[in-house]
PDB file of C-alpha atoms and ligand atoms in Angstrom:
ATOM      1  CA  MET K   1     -19.739   9.872  12.073  1.00 39.00           C
ATOM      2  CA  SER K   2     -16.469  11.139  13.422  1.00 42.00           C
ATOM      3  CA  THR K   3     -12.881  10.142  12.989  1.00 43.00           C
ATOM      4  CA  VAL K   4     -11.350   8.913  16.232  1.00 43.00           C
ATOM      5  CA  ASP K   5      -7.701   9.576  15.556  1.00 39.00           C
ATOM      6  CA  ALA K   6      -6.160  12.733  14.207  1.00 35.00           C
ATOM      7  CA  ASP K   7      -3.535  11.386  11.865  1.00 35.00           C
ATOM      8  CA  LEU K   8      -5.026  12.735   8.645  1.00 31.00           C
ATOM      9  CA  ASP K   9      -2.618  15.625   8.369  1.00 31.00           C
ATOM     10  CA  VAL K  10       0.705  14.340   9.618  1.00 32.00           C
ATOM     11  CA  GLU K  11       3.524  16.013   7.753  1.00 33.00           C
ATOM     12  CA  SER K  12       5.437  14.363   4.985  1.00 36.00           C
ATOM     13  CA  GLN K  13       8.902  13.302   5.968  1.00 38.00           C
ATOM     14  CA  GLY K  14      10.108  14.143   2.490  1.00 40.00           C
ATOM     15  CA  VAL K  15      12.252  11.038   2.300  1.00 41.00           C
ATOM     16  CA  GLN K  16      13.121  10.130  -1.263  1.00 40.00           C
ATOM     17  CA  THR K  17      15.888   7.952  -2.634  1.00 42.00           C
ATOM     18  CA  ASP K  18      16.177   5.859  -5.764  1.00 52.00           C
ATOM     19  CA  ASP K  19      14.246   3.066  -4.120  1.00 77.00           C
ATOM     20  CA  LEU K  20      12.425   4.507  -1.142  1.00 90.00           C
ATOM     21  CA  GLU K  21       9.765   7.157  -1.117  1.00 94.00           C
ATOM     22  CA  VAL K  22       7.400   8.193   1.657  1.00 96.00           C
ATOM     23  CA  THR K  23       4.224   9.851   0.456  1.00 97.00           C
ATOM     24  CA  GLN K  24       1.330  11.361   2.305  1.00 96.00           C
ATOM     25  CA  ALA K  25      -2.309  10.343   2.025  1.00 97.00           C
ATOM     26  CA  ARG K  26      -4.736  12.972   0.858  1.00 96.00           C
ATOM     27  CA  ALA K  27      -8.086  13.342   2.560  1.00 97.00           C
ATOM     28  CA  ALA K  28     -10.943  12.163   0.330  1.00 96.00           C
ATOM     29  CA  GLN K  29     -14.689  11.899   0.887  1.00 93.00           C
ATOM     30  CA  VAL K  30     -16.527   8.616   0.493  1.00 91.00           C
ATOM     31  CA  GLY K  31     -20.114   9.492   1.299  1.00 87.00           C
ATOM     32  CA  GLU K  32     -19.979  10.948   4.803  1.00 87.00           C
ATOM     33  CA  MET K  33     -16.638   9.342   5.560  1.00 92.00           C
ATOM     34  CA  THR K  34     -13.308  11.085   5.293  1.00 95.00           C
ATOM     35  CA  VAL K  35     -10.687   8.574   4.218  1.00 97.00           C
ATOM     36  CA  ARG K  36      -6.924   8.572   3.752  1.00 98.00           C
ATOM     37  CA  ARG K  37      -6.251   8.015   0.048  1.00 98.00           C
ATOM     38  CA  LEU K  38      -2.750   6.589  -0.243  1.00 98.00           C
ATOM     39  CA  LEU K  39      -2.897   5.528  -3.894  1.00 97.00           C
ATOM     40  CA  PRO K  40      -3.034   6.502  -6.728  1.00 96.00           C
ATOM     41  CA  LEU K  41      -0.394   9.196  -6.613  1.00 94.00           C
ATOM     42  CA  ARG K  42       0.228  11.692  -9.379  1.00 90.00           C
ATOM     43  CA  THR K  43       3.665  10.185  -9.786  1.00 90.00           C
ATOM     44  CA  ARG K  44       2.696   6.564  -9.194  1.00 93.00           C
ATOM     45  CA  ARG K  45      -0.563   5.220 -10.589  1.00 93.00           C
ATOM     46  CA  SER K  46      -0.079   1.639  -9.471  1.00 96.00           C
ATOM     47  CA  VAL K  47       2.163  -0.644  -7.420  1.00 97.00           C
ATOM     48  CA  GLY K  48       2.080  -4.059  -8.992  1.00 97.00           C
ATOM     49  CA  ALA K  49      -1.571  -4.123 -10.039  1.00 98.00           C
ATOM     50  CA  TRP K  50      -2.720  -2.272  -6.879  1.00 98.00           C
ATOM     51  CA  CYS K  51      -4.133   0.984  -8.199  1.00 97.00           C
ATOM     52  CA  PHE K  52      -6.204   2.396  -5.330  1.00 98.00           C
ATOM     53  CA  VAL K  53      -5.689   2.334  -1.566  1.00 98.00           C
ATOM     54  CA  ASP K  54      -8.121   3.961   0.876  1.00 98.00           C
ATOM     55  CA  HIS K  55      -7.662   3.639   4.645  1.00 98.00           C
ATOM     56  CA  TYR K  56     -10.527   4.750   6.870  1.00 98.00           C
ATOM     57  CA  GLY K  57     -11.001   4.950  10.610  1.00 97.00           C
ATOM     58  CA  PRO K  58     -10.887   3.844  13.289  1.00 98.00           C
ATOM     59  CA  MET K  59     -14.040   5.915  13.698  1.00 97.00           C
ATOM     60  CA  SER K  60     -17.092   5.741  15.886  1.00 97.00           C
ATOM     61  CA  VAL K  61     -20.249   4.729  14.040  1.00 96.00           C
ATOM     62  CA  ASP K  62     -22.165   4.241  17.262  1.00 96.00           C
ATOM     63  CA  GLY K  63     -25.718   5.466  16.903  1.00 94.00           C
ATOM     64  CA  VAL K  64     -25.200   6.836  13.385  1.00 95.00           C
ATOM     65  CA  ALA K  65     -25.777   5.378   9.912  1.00 93.00           C
ATOM     66  CA  GLY K  66     -22.093   4.595   9.363  1.00 94.00           C
ATOM     67  CA  MET K  67     -20.878   3.612   5.908  1.00 95.00           C
ATOM     68  CA  ARG K  68     -23.322   4.498   3.138  1.00 95.00           C
ATOM     69  CA  VAL K  69     -22.048   3.852  -0.369  1.00 95.00           C
ATOM     70  CA  PRO K  70     -25.084   3.563  -2.691  1.00 96.00           C
ATOM     71  CA  PRO K  71     -25.057   1.412  -5.838  1.00 97.00           C
ATOM     72  CA  HIS K  72     -22.342   2.406  -8.305  1.00 98.00           C
ATOM     73  CA  PRO K  73     -20.598   0.687 -11.222  1.00 98.00           C
ATOM     74  CA  HIS K  74     -17.085  -0.675 -11.680  1.00 98.00           C
ATOM     75  CA  ILE K  75     -15.178  -1.933 -14.691  1.00 98.00           C
ATOM     76  CA  GLY K  76     -11.669  -3.274 -15.206  1.00 98.00           C
ATOM     77  CA  LEU K  77     -10.733  -3.954 -11.581  1.00 98.00           C
ATOM     78  CA  GLN K  78     -11.147  -6.117  -8.518  1.00 98.00           C
ATOM     79  CA  THR K  79     -12.222  -4.554  -5.225  1.00 98.00           C
ATOM     80  CA  VAL K  80     -10.600  -5.928  -2.082  1.00 98.00           C
ATOM     81  CA  THR K  81     -12.486  -5.127   1.127  1.00 98.00           C
ATOM     82  CA  TRP K  82     -10.659  -5.751   4.393  1.00 98.00           C
ATOM     83  CA  LEU K  83     -11.718  -4.676   7.863  1.00 98.00           C
ATOM     84  CA  LEU K  84      -9.706  -4.179  11.053  1.00 98.00           C
ATOM     85  CA  SER K  85     -12.839  -3.601  13.094  1.00 98.00           C
ATOM     86  CA  GLY K  86     -16.565  -3.335  12.485  1.00 98.00           C
ATOM     87  CA  ASN K  87     -18.835  -4.887   9.881  1.00 98.00           C
ATOM     88  CA  VAL K  88     -20.025  -3.902   6.408  1.00 98.00           C
ATOM     89  CA  LEU K  89     -22.737  -5.348   4.172  1.00 98.00           C
ATOM     90  CA  HIS K  90     -21.985  -5.846   0.460  1.00 98.00           C
ATOM     91  CA  ARG K  91     -24.652  -6.234  -2.226  1.00 98.00           C
ATOM     92  CA  ASP K  92     -24.118  -6.434  -5.978  1.00 98.00           C
ATOM     93  CA  SER K  93     -25.860  -6.781  -9.331  1.00 98.00           C
ATOM     94  CA  LEU K  94     -25.103 -10.520  -9.406  1.00 98.00           C
ATOM     95  CA  GLY K  95     -27.456 -10.906  -6.450  1.00 98.00           C
ATOM     96  CA  SER K  96     -24.704 -11.319  -3.850  1.00 98.00           C
ATOM     97  CA  GLU K  97     -25.426 -10.184  -0.297  1.00 98.00           C
ATOM     98  CA  GLN K  98     -22.545 -10.672   2.116  1.00 98.00           C
ATOM     99  CA  MET K  99     -21.577  -9.317   5.516  1.00 98.00           C
ATOM    100  CA  ILE K 100     -17.866  -8.925   6.077  1.00 98.00           C
ATOM    101  CA  ARG K 101     -15.981  -8.904   9.377  1.00 98.00           C
ATOM    102  CA  PRO K 102     -12.307  -8.506  10.336  1.00 98.00           C
ATOM    103  CA  GLY K 103     -10.020 -11.224   9.028  1.00 97.00           C
ATOM    104  CA  GLN K 104     -12.277 -11.970   6.071  1.00 98.00           C
ATOM    105  CA  LEU K 105     -11.990 -10.960   2.433  1.00 98.00           C
ATOM    106  CA  ASN K 106     -14.650  -9.667   0.101  1.00 98.00           C
ATOM    107  CA  LEU K 107     -13.271  -9.862  -3.428  1.00 98.00           C
ATOM    108  CA  MET K 108     -15.370  -8.459  -6.237  1.00 98.00           C
ATOM    109  CA  THR K 109     -14.147  -8.912  -9.783  1.00 98.00           C
ATOM    110  CA  ALA K 110     -15.760  -6.221 -11.910  1.00 98.00           C
ATOM    111  CA  GLY K 111     -14.366  -7.447 -15.210  1.00 98.00           C
ATOM    112  CA  ARG K 112     -16.543  -6.052 -17.988  1.00 97.00           C
ATOM    113  CA  GLY K 113     -18.950  -4.512 -15.489  1.00 98.00           C
ATOM    114  CA  ILE K 114     -20.733  -4.842 -12.152  1.00 98.00           C
ATOM    115  CA  ALA K 115     -22.643  -2.612  -9.739  1.00 98.00           C
ATOM    116  CA  HIS K 116     -22.516  -2.843  -5.946  1.00 98.00           C
ATOM    117  CA  SER K 117     -23.301  -1.064  -2.715  1.00 98.00           C
ATOM    118  CA  GLU K 118     -21.586  -1.150   0.664  1.00 97.00           C
ATOM    119  CA  GLU K 119     -23.103  -0.014   3.928  1.00 96.00           C
ATOM    120  CA  SER K 120     -23.054  -0.503   7.642  1.00 97.00           C
ATOM    121  CA  PRO K 121     -25.936  -2.846   8.444  1.00 96.00           C
ATOM    122  CA  ALA K 122     -28.828  -1.433  10.468  1.00 94.00           C
ATOM    123  CA  GLU K 123     -27.424  -3.126  13.586  1.00 95.00           C
ATOM    124  CA  HIS K 124     -23.679  -2.538  13.377  1.00 97.00           C
ATOM    125  CA  ASP K 125     -20.602  -2.611  15.548  1.00 96.00           C
ATOM    126  CA  PRO K 126     -19.758   0.728  17.224  1.00 97.00           C
ATOM    127  CA  THR K 127     -16.397   1.247  15.502  1.00 98.00           C
ATOM    128  CA  LEU K 128     -15.344   0.969  11.878  1.00 98.00           C
ATOM    129  CA  HIS K 129     -11.788   0.626  10.594  1.00 98.00           C
ATOM    130  CA  GLY K 130     -10.695  -0.808   7.277  1.00 98.00           C
ATOM    131  CA  VAL K 131      -9.117  -0.534   3.896  1.00 98.00           C
ATOM    132  CA  GLN K 132     -10.661  -0.461   0.445  1.00 98.00           C
ATOM    133  CA  LEU K 133      -8.237  -1.586  -2.235  1.00 98.00           C
ATOM    134  CA  TRP K 134      -8.510  -1.891  -5.993  1.00 98.00           C
ATOM    135  CA  VAL K 135      -6.493  -4.197  -8.209  1.00 98.00           C
ATOM    136  CA  ALA K 136      -6.327  -3.316 -11.900  1.00 98.00           C
ATOM    137  CA  LEU K 137      -7.103  -6.232 -14.170  1.00 98.00           C
ATOM    138  CA  PRO K 138      -4.396  -6.745 -16.794  1.00 98.00           C
ATOM    139  CA  ASP K 139      -5.491  -5.930 -20.319  1.00 98.00           C
ATOM    140  CA  ALA K 140      -5.862  -9.605 -21.228  1.00 97.00           C
ATOM    141  CA  SER K 141      -8.272 -10.210 -18.314  1.00 98.00           C
ATOM    142  CA  ARG K 142     -10.237  -7.026 -17.946  1.00 97.00           C
ATOM    143  CA  GLY K 143     -13.140  -8.212 -20.072  1.00 97.00           C
ATOM    144  CA  THR K 144     -13.714 -11.198 -17.787  1.00 98.00           C
ATOM    145  CA  GLU K 145     -17.139 -12.044 -16.405  1.00 98.00           C
ATOM    146  CA  PRO K 146     -18.031 -10.239 -13.182  1.00 98.00           C
ATOM    147  CA  ALA K 147     -17.769 -12.328 -10.016  1.00 98.00           C
ATOM    148  CA  PHE K 148     -17.964 -12.032  -6.255  1.00 98.00           C
ATOM    149  CA  ALA K 149     -16.240 -14.181  -3.638  1.00 98.00           C
ATOM    150  CA  HIS K 150     -16.214 -14.109   0.149  1.00 98.00           C
ATOM    151  CA  HIS K 151     -13.315 -15.795   1.909  1.00 98.00           C
ATOM    152  CA  ALA K 152     -14.122 -16.318   5.579  1.00 98.00           C
ATOM    153  CA  GLU K 153     -10.861 -18.141   6.270  1.00 96.00           C
ATOM    154  CA  LEU K 154      -7.471 -17.002   5.054  1.00 98.00           C
ATOM    155  CA  PRO K 155      -4.021 -18.403   5.700  1.00 97.00           C
ATOM    156  CA  VAL K 156      -2.085 -16.854   8.583  1.00 98.00           C
ATOM    157  CA  THR K 157       1.619 -17.441   9.106  1.00 98.00           C
ATOM    158  CA  GLY K 158       4.157 -16.222  11.618  1.00 98.00           C
ATOM    159  CA  VAL K 159       6.990 -14.030  10.340  1.00 98.00           C
ATOM    160  CA  GLY K 160       9.451 -13.163  13.121  1.00 96.00           C
ATOM    161  CA  GLY K 161       6.640 -12.429  15.569  1.00 97.00           C
ATOM    162  CA  PHE K 162       4.191 -10.832  13.135  1.00 98.00           C
ATOM    163  CA  ALA K 163       0.931 -12.675  12.504  1.00 98.00           C
ATOM    164  CA  VAL K 164       0.723 -12.322   8.719  1.00 98.00           C
ATOM    165  CA  THR K 165      -2.619 -12.866   6.990  1.00 98.00           C
ATOM    166  CA  VAL K 166      -2.208 -13.269   3.248  1.00 98.00           C
ATOM    167  CA  PHE K 167      -5.411 -12.128   1.547  1.00 98.00           C
ATOM    168  CA  ALA K 168      -4.068 -11.830  -2.017  1.00 98.00           C
ATOM    169  CA  GLY K 169      -1.312 -13.694  -3.808  1.00 98.00           C
ATOM    170  CA  SER K 170       1.463 -15.222  -1.736  1.00 98.00           C
ATOM    171  CA  LEU K 171       3.993 -14.280   0.927  1.00 98.00           C
ATOM    172  CA  ALA K 172       6.389 -16.289   3.090  1.00 97.00           C
ATOM    173  CA  GLY K 173       5.344 -19.548   1.466  1.00 96.00           C
ATOM    174  CA  VAL K 174       1.647 -18.960   2.099  1.00 97.00           C
ATOM    175  CA  ARG K 175      -0.901 -18.445  -0.660  1.00 98.00           C
ATOM    176  CA  SER K 176      -4.330 -16.850  -0.495  1.00 98.00           C
ATOM    177  CA  PRO K 177      -7.167 -18.820  -2.111  1.00 98.00           C
ATOM    178  CA  ALA K 178      -8.482 -15.604  -3.694  1.00 98.00           C
ATOM    179  CA  ARG K 179      -8.533 -15.573  -7.488  1.00 98.00           C
ATOM    180  CA  MET K 180      -6.262 -12.802  -8.744  1.00 98.00           C
ATOM    181  CA  PHE K 181      -5.165 -12.066 -12.310  1.00 98.00           C
ATOM    182  CA  SER K 182      -1.526 -11.002 -11.864  1.00 98.00           C
ATOM    183  CA  GLU K 183       1.477 -11.897  -9.711  1.00 97.00           C
ATOM    184  CA  ILE K 184       0.632 -10.007  -6.552  1.00 98.00           C
ATOM    185  CA  VAL K 185       0.812  -9.888  -2.766  1.00 98.00           C
ATOM    186  CA  GLY K 186      -1.572  -8.344  -0.259  1.00 98.00           C
ATOM    187  CA  ALA K 187      -1.073  -9.066   3.443  1.00 98.00           C
ATOM    188  CA  GLU K 188      -1.885  -7.705   6.887  1.00 98.00           C
ATOM    189  CA  LEU K 189       0.904  -7.811   9.466  1.00 98.00           C
ATOM    190  CA  ALA K 190      -0.306  -7.737  13.062  1.00 98.00           C
ATOM    191  CA  ALA K 191       2.094  -7.287  15.972  1.00 98.00           C
ATOM    192  CA  PRO K 192       0.724  -9.082  19.069  1.00 98.00           C
ATOM    193  CA  ARG K 193       3.792  -7.797  20.975  1.00 98.00           C
ATOM    194  CA  ASP K 194       6.730  -5.561  20.114  1.00 98.00           C
ATOM    195  CA  VAL K 195       8.105  -7.098  16.927  1.00 98.00           C
ATOM    196  CA  SER K 196      11.219  -6.625  14.838  1.00 98.00           C
ATOM    197  CA  ALA K 197      11.452  -8.909  11.821  1.00 98.00           C
ATOM    198  CA  GLY K 198      12.761  -9.373   8.314  1.00 98.00           C
ATOM    199  CA  VAL K 199       9.735  -9.788   6.061  1.00 98.00           C
ATOM    200  CA  PRO K 200      10.517 -11.795   2.917  1.00 98.00           C
ATOM    201  CA  LEU K 201       9.755 -10.141  -0.434  1.00 98.00           C
ATOM    202  CA  ALA K 202       9.721 -11.361  -4.021  1.00 97.00           C
ATOM    203  CA  PRO K 203      12.536  -9.495  -5.818  1.00 96.00           C
ATOM    204  CA  ALA K 204      10.500  -9.330  -9.051  1.00 96.00           C
ATOM    205  CA  HIS K 205       7.807  -7.360  -7.210  1.00 97.00           C
ATOM    206  CA  GLU K 206       7.611  -3.712  -6.289  1.00 97.00           C
ATOM    207  CA  HIS K 207       6.062  -3.106  -2.857  1.00 98.00           C
ATOM    208  CA  VAL K 208       4.508  -0.531  -0.578  1.00 98.00           C
ATOM    209  CA  ILE K 209       3.966  -0.769   3.162  1.00 98.00           C
ATOM    210  CA  PHE K 210       1.811   1.324   5.458  1.00 98.00           C
ATOM    211  CA  ALA K 211       0.656   1.361   9.061  1.00 98.00           C
ATOM    212  CA  ALA K 212      -3.080   1.309   9.779  1.00 98.00           C
ATOM    213  CA  THR K 213      -2.658   1.271  13.553  1.00 97.00           C
ATOM    214  CA  GLY K 214       0.409   2.173  15.554  1.00 94.00           C
ATOM    215  CA  MET K 215       3.756   3.448  14.357  1.00 91.00           C
ATOM    216  CA  ALA K 216       6.020   1.200  12.373  1.00 96.00           C
ATOM    217  CA  ARG K 217       9.595   1.382  11.220  1.00 97.00           C
ATOM    218  CA  ALA K 218      10.462  -0.096   7.833  1.00 97.00           C
ATOM    219  CA  ASP K 219      14.064   0.099   6.618  1.00 95.00           C
ATOM    220  CA  ASP K 220      14.577   2.575   9.498  1.00 93.00           C
ATOM    221  CA  ILE K 221      11.916   4.909   8.142  1.00 96.00           C
ATOM    222  CA  VAL K 222       9.168   5.808  10.605  1.00 96.00           C
ATOM    223  CA  LEU K 223       5.635   5.269   9.283  1.00 97.00           C
ATOM    224  CA  ARG K 224       2.467   6.563  10.879  1.00 97.00           C
ATOM    225  CA  PRO K 225      -1.086   6.042   9.629  1.00 98.00           C
ATOM    226  CA  GLY K 226      -1.561   8.215   6.543  1.00 98.00           C
ATOM    227  CA  GLN K 227       1.923   7.585   5.174  1.00 98.00           C
ATOM    228  CA  LEU K 228       2.882   5.162   2.432  1.00 98.00           C
ATOM    229  CA  LEU K 229       6.414   3.834   1.942  1.00 98.00           C
ATOM    230  CA  TYR K 230       7.353   2.700  -1.555  1.00 97.00           C
ATOM    231  CA  LEU K 231      10.041   0.017  -1.394  1.00 97.00           C
ATOM    232  CA  GLY K 232      10.935  -0.351  -5.063  1.00 96.00           C
ATOM    233  CA  ARG K 233      11.935  -3.658  -6.610  1.00 95.00           C
ATOM    234  CA  GLY K 234      14.785  -6.106  -6.328  1.00 94.00           C
ATOM    235  CA  ARG K 235      14.531  -6.724  -2.573  1.00 95.00           C
ATOM    236  CA  ASP K 236      14.380 -10.098  -0.916  1.00 96.00           C
ATOM    237  CA  HIS K 237      13.233  -8.658   2.407  1.00 97.00           C
ATOM    238  CA  VAL K 238      12.374  -5.516   4.332  1.00 98.00           C
ATOM    239  CA  ALA K 239      13.259  -4.971   7.985  1.00 98.00           C
ATOM    240  CA  VAL K 240      10.085  -4.001   9.867  1.00 98.00           C
ATOM    241  CA  SER K 241       9.611  -3.198  13.526  1.00 98.00           C
ATOM    242  CA  ALA K 242       6.374  -2.244  15.226  1.00 98.00           C
ATOM    243  CA  PRO K 243       5.105  -1.914  18.779  1.00 98.00           C
ATOM    244  CA  ALA K 244       2.503  -4.261  20.225  1.00 98.00           C
ATOM    245  CA  GLY K 245      -0.939  -3.658  18.744  1.00 97.00           C
ATOM    246  CA  SER K 246       0.299  -2.312  15.399  1.00 98.00           C
ATOM    247  CA  ARG K 247      -1.402  -3.393  12.177  1.00 98.00           C
ATOM    248  CA  LEU K 248       0.461  -2.927   8.896  1.00 98.00           C
ATOM    249  CA  PHE K 249      -0.269  -3.666   5.259  1.00 98.00           C
ATOM    250  CA  LEU K 250       2.166  -4.908   2.645  1.00 98.00           C
ATOM    251  CA  LEU K 251       1.037  -4.647  -0.982  1.00 98.00           C
ATOM    252  CA  GLY K 252       3.039  -5.466  -4.073  1.00 98.00           C
ATOM    253  CA  GLY K 253       3.348  -7.305  -7.317  1.00 98.00           C
ATOM    254  CA  VAL K 254       5.049  -7.470 -10.649  1.00 97.00           C
ATOM    255  CA  PRO K 255       4.824  -3.956 -12.140  1.00 96.00           C
ATOM    256  CA  LEU K 256       1.702  -3.794 -14.269  1.00 95.00           C
ATOM    257  CA  GLY K 257       3.462  -2.233 -17.254  1.00 94.00           C
ATOM    258  CA  GLU K 258       0.176  -0.864 -18.589  1.00 95.00           C
ATOM    259  CA  ARG K 259      -1.023   2.723 -18.625  1.00 94.00           C
ATOM    260  CA  LEU K 260      -4.306   2.977 -16.750  1.00 95.00           C
ATOM    261  CA  LEU K 261      -6.991   5.576 -17.199  1.00 96.00           C
ATOM    262  CA  MET K 262      -8.866   5.765 -13.901  1.00 96.00           C
ATOM    263  CA  TRP K 263     -11.888   7.971 -13.462  1.00 96.00           C
ATOM    264  CA  TRP K 264     -14.652   7.768 -10.840  1.00 96.00           C
ATOM    265  CA  ASN K 265     -15.071   4.026 -10.210  1.00 97.00           C
ATOM    266  CA  LEU K 266     -13.835   2.948 -13.589  1.00 97.00           C
ATOM    267  CA  VAL K 267     -10.449   1.536 -14.588  1.00 97.00           C
ATOM    268  CA  ALA K 268      -9.928   1.680 -18.322  1.00 97.00           C
ATOM    269  CA  ARG K 269      -7.335   2.514 -20.933  1.00 96.00           C
ATOM    270  CA  THR K 270      -9.043   5.111 -23.124  1.00 96.00           C
ATOM    271  CA  PRO K 271     -11.477   8.019 -22.677  1.00 96.00           C
ATOM    272  CA  GLY K 272     -13.859   6.217 -25.038  1.00 96.00           C
ATOM    273  CA  GLU K 273     -14.120   3.264 -22.679  1.00 97.00           C
ATOM    274  CA  ILE K 274     -14.853   5.583 -19.761  1.00 97.00           C
ATOM    275  CA  ALA K 275     -17.544   7.397 -21.747  1.00 97.00           C
ATOM    276  CA  ALA K 276     -19.113   4.098 -22.807  1.00 97.00           C
ATOM    277  CA  ALA K 277     -19.209   2.841 -19.214  1.00 98.00           C
ATOM    278  CA  VAL K 278     -20.804   6.083 -17.987  1.00 97.00           C
ATOM    279  CA  ALA K 279     -23.415   5.876 -20.736  1.00 97.00           C
ATOM    280  CA  GLY K 280     -24.051   2.264 -19.786  1.00 98.00           C
ATOM    281  CA  TRP K 281     -24.541   3.221 -16.142  1.00 98.00           C
ATOM    282  CA  ARG K 282     -26.955   6.018 -17.055  1.00 96.00           C
ATOM    283  CA  GLU K 283     -28.902   3.598 -19.255  1.00 97.00           C
ATOM    284  CA  GLY K 284     -29.118   0.928 -16.550  1.00 96.00           C
ATOM    285  CA  ARG K 285     -26.963  -1.612 -18.372  1.00 97.00           C
ATOM    286  CA  PHE K 286     -25.046  -2.625 -15.217  1.00 97.00           C
ATOM    287  CA  GLY K 287     -28.157  -4.123 -13.669  1.00 95.00           C
ATOM    288  CA  THR K 288     -29.633  -3.324 -10.300  1.00 96.00           C
ATOM    289  CA  VAL K 289     -28.443  -4.077  -6.790  1.00 97.00           C
ATOM    290  CA  ALA K 290     -31.234  -6.134  -5.258  1.00 94.00           C
ATOM    291  CA  GLY K 291     -32.015  -5.285  -1.647  1.00 94.00           C
ATOM    292  CA  ASP K 292     -30.618  -1.774  -1.790  1.00 91.00           C
ATOM    293  CA  ASP K 293     -33.593   0.557  -1.740  1.00 86.00           C
ATOM    294  CA  GLY K 294     -31.685   3.841  -1.947  1.00 87.00           C
ATOM    295  CA  PRO K 295     -31.036   5.817  -5.121  1.00 94.00           C
ATOM    296  CA  PRO K 296     -27.874   4.817  -7.003  1.00 96.00           C
ATOM    297  CA  LEU K 297     -24.928   7.167  -7.373  1.00 96.00           C
ATOM    298  CA  SER K 298     -24.963   9.384 -10.432  1.00 96.00           C
ATOM    299  CA  ALA K 299     -21.808   9.613 -12.486  1.00 95.00           C
ATOM    300  CA  PRO K 300     -20.164  13.037 -12.291  1.00 94.00           C
ATOM    301  CA  PRO K 301     -19.910  15.006 -15.543  1.00 94.00           C
ATOM    302  CA  LEU K 302     -17.239  13.588 -17.796  1.00 93.00           C
ATOM    303  CA  PRO K 303     -14.090  15.718 -17.889  1.00 91.00           C
ATOM    304  CA  ALA K 304     -12.178  16.596 -21.039  1.00 89.00           C
ATOM    305  CA  PHE K 305      -9.558  13.860 -20.794  1.00 86.00           C
ATOM    306  CA  LYS K 306      -6.103  15.018 -21.744  1.00 77.00           C
ATOM    307  CA  THR K 307      -4.265  12.852 -24.204  1.00 64.00           C
ATOM    308  CA  ARG K 308      -1.087  11.886 -22.456  1.00 60.00           C
ATOM    309  CA  PRO K 309       2.225  11.705 -24.292  1.00 50.00           C
TER     310      PRO K 309
HETATM  311 MN1   MN I 401     -17.170   0.303  -5.146  1.00 57.15          MN
END
């Protein structure tokens, strides 16, 4: 597998004001894939309830295995899988087996615990491009029963020339059918032609925006793939322009207001919860992922968690 574009190491613009901050993705490995990890940041663990943002590709997976993420556990979060090109097969310990394609949403609610795998099917499209997002479940909901939902159809609305698909929460009067647990927005903005538009925002939300394809301008700040612009709170819109063919993501929500402890694939609050989940995984208490014949992922050794002030 090889990355097609070379945007992994674009330089930080170093823009920082009270409200606006551009940060740089770090390169991370997911199996054989190198991905751009835009969130979490050392200085910002979540935006609304969004606590993890990986952007991968576009990359050629022609004639190679492609995505291979063996069975692994999650707690305390929802995974949001969204593709710009290609196809990926999801399986989980509830018995779900679901192919996903661009414009569709796979939403897995881990709640108290689930295991899943994601892989390119044996016969797959030649390119792969997508985002993998995590939403932290608020404390009151994080013990919920695990669930999986596939949404093949999502609402699309026009915003000043952008085709906006709302996959989580609501934007511009359009609401996703996906079941979320906090006030949130997750949307893809596609520019079928050169577009310059004011995108409406909920002032109670904080937001980030990033470009997955093309080069965008938000509030006069240039964004290339691999860069994340934090927009702060209190805005009722952001001015966005993008050339034809660009694909952008807008994520936001009411600030979570909870201190997360994230380690490996686990979103918790305390080291004890992480240790219990790892023990549960090692003891097989997350169940098995039917149909996935490969060995599951082993949890890395637990670190000595620092107690934060
Ligand atoms: Mn996962």
